[in-house]
Short mmCIF file of C-alpha atoms in Angstrom, two decimals:
data_model
loop_
_atom_site.label_atom_id
_atom_site.label_comp_id
_atom_site.label_asym_id
_atom_site.label_seq_id
_atom_site.Cartn_x
_atom_site.Cartn_y
_atom_site.Cartn_z
CA GLY A 1347 -6.81 20.68 84.71
CA ALA A 1348 -7.83 20.57 80.99
CA GLY A 1349 -5.06 21.23 78.64
CA VAL A 1350 -5.37 23.19 75.15
CA SER A 1351 -8.17 21.49 72.90
CA GLN A 1352 -8.36 21.69 68.93
CA THR A 1353 -10.98 20.72 66.86
CA PRO A 1354 -11.34 19.09 64.49
CA SER A 1355 -8.32 16.86 64.81
CA ASN A 1356 -8.44 16.05 61.10
CA LYS A 1357 -9.90 18.23 58.25
CA VAL A 1358 -9.83 17.10 54.58
CA THR A 1359 -11.29 20.02 52.00
CA GLU A 1360 -10.93 20.47 48.43
CA LYS A 1361 -8.64 22.91 46.93
CA GLY A 1362 -10.39 26.59 46.87
CA LYS A 1363 -12.56 25.92 49.75
CA TYR A 1364 -12.63 27.47 53.16
CA VAL A 1365 -12.05 26.10 56.53
CA GLU A 1366 -12.32 27.17 60.10
CA LEU A 1367 -9.77 25.60 62.76
CA ARG A 1368 -10.56 25.97 66.22
CA CYS A 1369 -8.44 26.47 69.69
CA ASP A 1370 -9.53 26.15 73.37
CA PRO A 1371 -6.81 27.64 75.53
CA ILE A 1372 -6.20 26.67 78.97
CA SER A 1373 -8.55 28.47 81.16
CA GLY A 1374 -7.00 31.86 82.30
CA HIS A 1375 -4.30 31.96 79.69
CA THR A 1376 -4.61 35.55 77.97
CA ALA A 1377 -1.73 34.52 75.24
CA LEU A 1378 -2.48 32.48 72.14
CA TYR A 1379 -0.45 31.28 69.77
CA TRP A 1380 -0.94 29.34 66.12
CA TYR A 1381 1.67 27.73 64.46
CA ARG A 1382 1.92 25.54 61.21
CA GLN A 1383 4.10 22.39 61.34
CA SER A 1384 4.69 20.61 57.79
CA LEU A 1385 5.75 17.29 57.32
CA GLY A 1386 9.49 16.74 58.53
CA GLN A 1387 9.90 20.30 59.92
CA GLY A 1388 9.48 22.39 63.14
CA PRO A 1389 6.49 24.31 63.69
CA GLU A 1390 6.41 27.67 62.15
CA PHE A 1391 4.67 30.65 64.17
CA LEU A 1392 1.78 32.18 62.69
CA ILE A 1393 -0.21 34.86 64.61
CA TYR A 1394 0.17 35.67 68.75
CA PHE A 1395 -2.78 37.17 70.77
CA GLN A 1396 -2.83 38.87 73.67
CA GLY A 1397 -6.44 38.90 74.84
CA THR A 1398 -8.71 39.79 72.14
CA GLY A 1399 -5.92 41.75 70.15
CA ALA A 1400 -3.51 40.09 67.44
CA ALA A 1401 -0.06 41.45 68.78
CA ASP A 1402 1.76 39.97 66.15
CA ASP A 1403 0.55 38.56 62.99
CA SER A 1404 4.04 38.59 60.96
CA GLY A 1405 3.91 35.18 60.23
CA LEU A 1406 0.57 34.82 58.26
CA PRO A 1407 1.84 33.65 55.08
CA ASN A 1408 -0.87 35.80 52.95
CA ASP A 1409 -4.27 37.69 53.30
CA ARG A 1410 -5.52 33.93 52.49
CA PHE A 1411 -4.84 33.29 56.36
CA PHE A 1412 -6.97 35.11 59.05
CA ALA A 1413 -7.47 34.37 62.95
CA VAL A 1414 -9.90 36.02 65.71
CA ARG A 1415 -10.28 35.54 69.39
CA PRO A 1416 -13.44 38.05 69.65
CA GLU A 1417 -13.72 37.23 73.72
CA GLY A 1418 -10.07 36.16 74.59
CA SER A 1419 -10.69 32.76 74.88
CA VAL A 1420 -11.24 30.79 71.81
CA SER A 1421 -9.78 31.31 68.85
CA THR A 1422 -10.56 30.32 65.16
CA LEU A 1423 -8.04 30.05 62.29
CA LYS A 1424 -9.58 30.61 58.85
CA ILE A 1425 -8.36 30.07 55.69
CA GLN A 1426 -9.98 31.11 52.39
CA ARG A 1427 -9.22 29.73 49.02
CA THR A 1428 -7.27 26.38 50.29
CA GLU A 1429 -4.14 25.59 48.37
CA ARG A 1430 -2.77 22.01 48.25
CA GLY A 1431 0.46 23.93 49.75
CA ASP A 1432 -1.83 24.55 53.00
CA SER A 1433 -1.84 21.31 53.86
CA ALA A 1434 0.05 20.85 57.49
CA VAL A 1435 -0.73 20.53 61.10
CA TYR A 1436 -1.88 23.18 62.71
CA LEU A 1437 -0.84 23.77 66.37
CA CYS A 1438 -2.17 26.09 68.93
CA ALA A 1439 -0.63 27.11 72.18
CA SER A 1440 -1.35 29.40 75.15
CA SER A 1441 0.14 30.68 78.11
CA PRO A 1442 -0.44 32.46 81.60
CA THR A 1443 -0.05 35.92 80.28
CA SER A 1444 2.81 36.93 78.07
CA ILE A 1445 5.79 35.77 75.76
CA ARG A 1446 7.79 35.49 78.34
CA ASP A 1447 5.70 32.41 80.08
CA THR A 1448 6.05 28.61 78.85
CA GLN A 1449 3.96 27.70 75.89
CA TYR A 1450 1.33 24.90 76.49
CA PHE A 1451 0.66 23.38 73.49
CA GLY A 1452 -2.78 21.25 71.78
CA PRO A 1453 -2.76 18.04 69.98
CA GLY A 1454 -2.98 20.04 66.85
CA THR A 1455 -5.36 19.62 63.49
CA ARG A 1456 -4.27 17.97 60.28
CA LEU A 1457 -5.37 19.55 57.34
CA THR A 1458 -5.21 17.68 53.81
CA VAL A 1459 -6.02 19.84 50.52
CA LEU A 1460 -6.99 17.96 48.14
CA GLY B 46 16.10 37.32 61.82
CA ASN B 47 15.95 34.89 64.27
CA SER B 48 17.19 30.82 63.06
CA VAL B 49 17.41 27.33 64.53
CA THR B 50 19.79 24.63 63.93
CA GLN B 51 19.88 21.34 65.14
CA MET B 52 21.00 17.73 63.96
CA GLU B 53 19.87 15.95 61.34
CA GLY B 54 17.91 12.97 62.74
CA PRO B 55 17.30 9.73 63.27
CA VAL B 56 19.69 9.49 65.76
CA THR B 57 19.74 5.97 66.72
CA LEU B 58 21.28 4.72 70.45
CA SER B 59 21.29 1.61 72.36
CA GLU B 60 19.67 1.81 75.62
CA GLU B 61 21.87 3.30 78.41
CA ALA B 62 23.91 5.15 75.59
CA PHE B 63 25.21 8.51 76.42
CA LEU B 64 22.80 11.34 74.29
CA THR B 65 23.84 14.79 72.72
CA ILE B 66 21.68 16.40 70.32
CA ASN B 67 23.14 19.45 69.09
CA CYS B 68 21.26 22.73 68.81
CA THR B 69 22.88 26.20 67.54
CA TYR B 70 21.04 29.64 67.55
CA THR B 71 20.99 33.04 65.70
CA ALA B 72 19.18 35.94 67.55
CA THR B 73 18.48 39.59 67.17
CA GLY B 74 18.12 40.42 70.59
CA TYR B 75 18.21 38.06 74.29
CA PRO B 76 16.32 35.06 73.43
CA SER B 77 15.11 32.14 75.89
CA LEU B 78 16.10 29.18 75.16
CA PHE B 79 13.62 25.31 74.97
CA TRP B 80 14.02 21.83 74.25
CA TYR B 81 10.30 20.37 73.41
CA VAL B 82 9.64 16.66 72.80
CA GLN B 83 6.96 15.07 70.77
CA TYR B 84 6.33 11.25 72.00
CA PRO B 85 4.89 9.19 69.53
CA GLY B 86 0.75 10.08 68.99
CA GLU B 87 1.35 13.07 71.66
CA GLY B 88 1.70 16.67 71.30
CA LEU B 89 4.62 18.91 71.91
CA GLN B 90 5.49 18.95 75.35
CA LEU B 91 8.07 21.27 77.12
CA LEU B 92 11.14 19.45 78.10
CA LEU B 93 13.25 21.94 79.54
CA LYS B 94 14.34 25.96 79.11
CA ALA B 95 16.92 28.37 80.20
CA THR B 96 16.61 32.41 80.05
CA LYS B 97 19.62 33.66 80.38
CA ALA B 98 23.39 32.91 79.60
CA ASP B 99 25.10 30.07 81.90
CA ASP B 100 21.72 28.82 82.62
CA LYS B 101 21.29 25.02 82.55
CA GLY B 102 17.88 23.67 82.32
CA SER B 103 17.46 20.13 83.43
CA ASN B 104 14.32 17.58 83.77
CA LYS B 105 13.97 13.91 83.39
CA GLY B 106 17.63 13.48 83.63
CA PHE B 107 18.20 15.83 80.49
CA GLU B 108 20.18 18.76 80.72
CA ALA B 109 21.31 21.60 78.72
CA THR B 110 22.98 24.74 79.18
CA TYR B 111 22.98 28.35 77.64
CA ARG B 112 26.17 29.04 76.08
CA LYS B 113 26.38 32.72 74.90
CA GLU B 114 29.66 32.54 73.53
CA THR B 115 28.88 29.40 71.01
CA THR B 116 25.37 30.46 70.69
CA SER B 117 24.34 26.92 71.50
CA PHE B 118 21.85 24.93 73.61
CA HIS B 119 22.88 21.37 73.30
CA LEU B 120 20.70 18.66 75.00
CA GLU B 121 22.41 15.75 76.88
CA LYS B 122 21.16 12.59 78.67
CA GLY B 123 23.62 10.20 80.65
CA SER B 124 21.75 7.02 79.94
CA VAL B 125 18.89 6.86 77.45
CA GLN B 126 16.05 4.70 77.65
CA VAL B 127 13.70 3.24 75.16
CA SER B 128 10.70 5.34 76.56
CA ASP B 129 12.83 8.51 75.41
CA SER B 130 12.30 7.45 71.83
CA ALA B 131 10.37 10.58 70.60
CA VAL B 132 11.23 13.79 68.34
CA TYR B 133 13.00 16.50 70.00
CA PHE B 134 12.64 20.33 68.61
CA CYS B 135 15.04 23.24 69.97
CA ALA B 136 13.30 26.68 70.11
CA LEU B 137 14.04 30.17 70.97
CA SER B 138 11.95 33.06 71.67
CA ASP B 139 13.66 36.63 71.35
CA GLN B 140 12.08 38.92 73.40
CA GLY B 141 14.23 41.61 72.03
CA GLY B 142 13.47 41.81 68.78
CA GLY B 143 11.88 39.28 65.59
CA ALA B 144 8.37 37.68 65.76
CA ASP B 145 6.79 37.13 69.00
CA GLY B 146 6.12 33.59 68.85
CA LEU B 147 8.91 30.70 69.39
CA THR B 148 11.43 29.74 66.62
CA PHE B 149 11.92 26.19 65.98
CA GLY B 150 14.54 23.92 64.62
CA LYS B 151 13.50 21.06 62.45
CA GLY B 152 13.58 18.48 65.06
CA THR B 153 15.86 15.43 65.50
CA HIS B 154 13.98 12.07 65.65
CA LEU B 155 15.83 10.09 68.37
CA ILE B 156 15.19 6.12 68.25
CA ILE B 157 16.34 4.20 71.62
CA GLN B 158 16.70 0.15 70.61
CA PRO B 159 16.72 -2.27 73.74
#
């Protein structure tokens, strides 16, 4: 079946602009995660959704970052007033029911802030 | 807080050599441990996992044993192939405390020469 998909695959924006990154999880997966991977580093946890609600947003770096999952399926990560330090690959993952399950990762969105 | 430390790369080996990639962890609760692999141009894939002490995860000839006494989860393979060239990430999921996402190491780039 289809895996986790993310759009766009690449996004170039200017400092100060607003961006939205989209994640389509595997069908039926109730748990969804966002991570950020900077060059030469491992992925860093940002936020975890269980259904429509954010069960853990402790990894969001500041209030410029926000994520939603209004119908419990597709999720959007929103970044306001982008900064050059936000440049990274943003990864989405989903798992069947909870954090105890294996997470399946999407290909990522490479965000470049000029 | 939780953390994962893995050996720095790149690690360069000849085909059929024995592989060890060291991984140690710090966790506040009772973690599950994972190795993820990222092949060139592809997304993160789960390679193997272990959910409790003394469990051994194995897949594609790779093995890792969950050692609680040494807080380690070293990845081994008896005879590597060129196709094993990739970046390997050790990770933990701490269901007894800390954030609900995976905590990753920085990754080890493995290069296998024919």
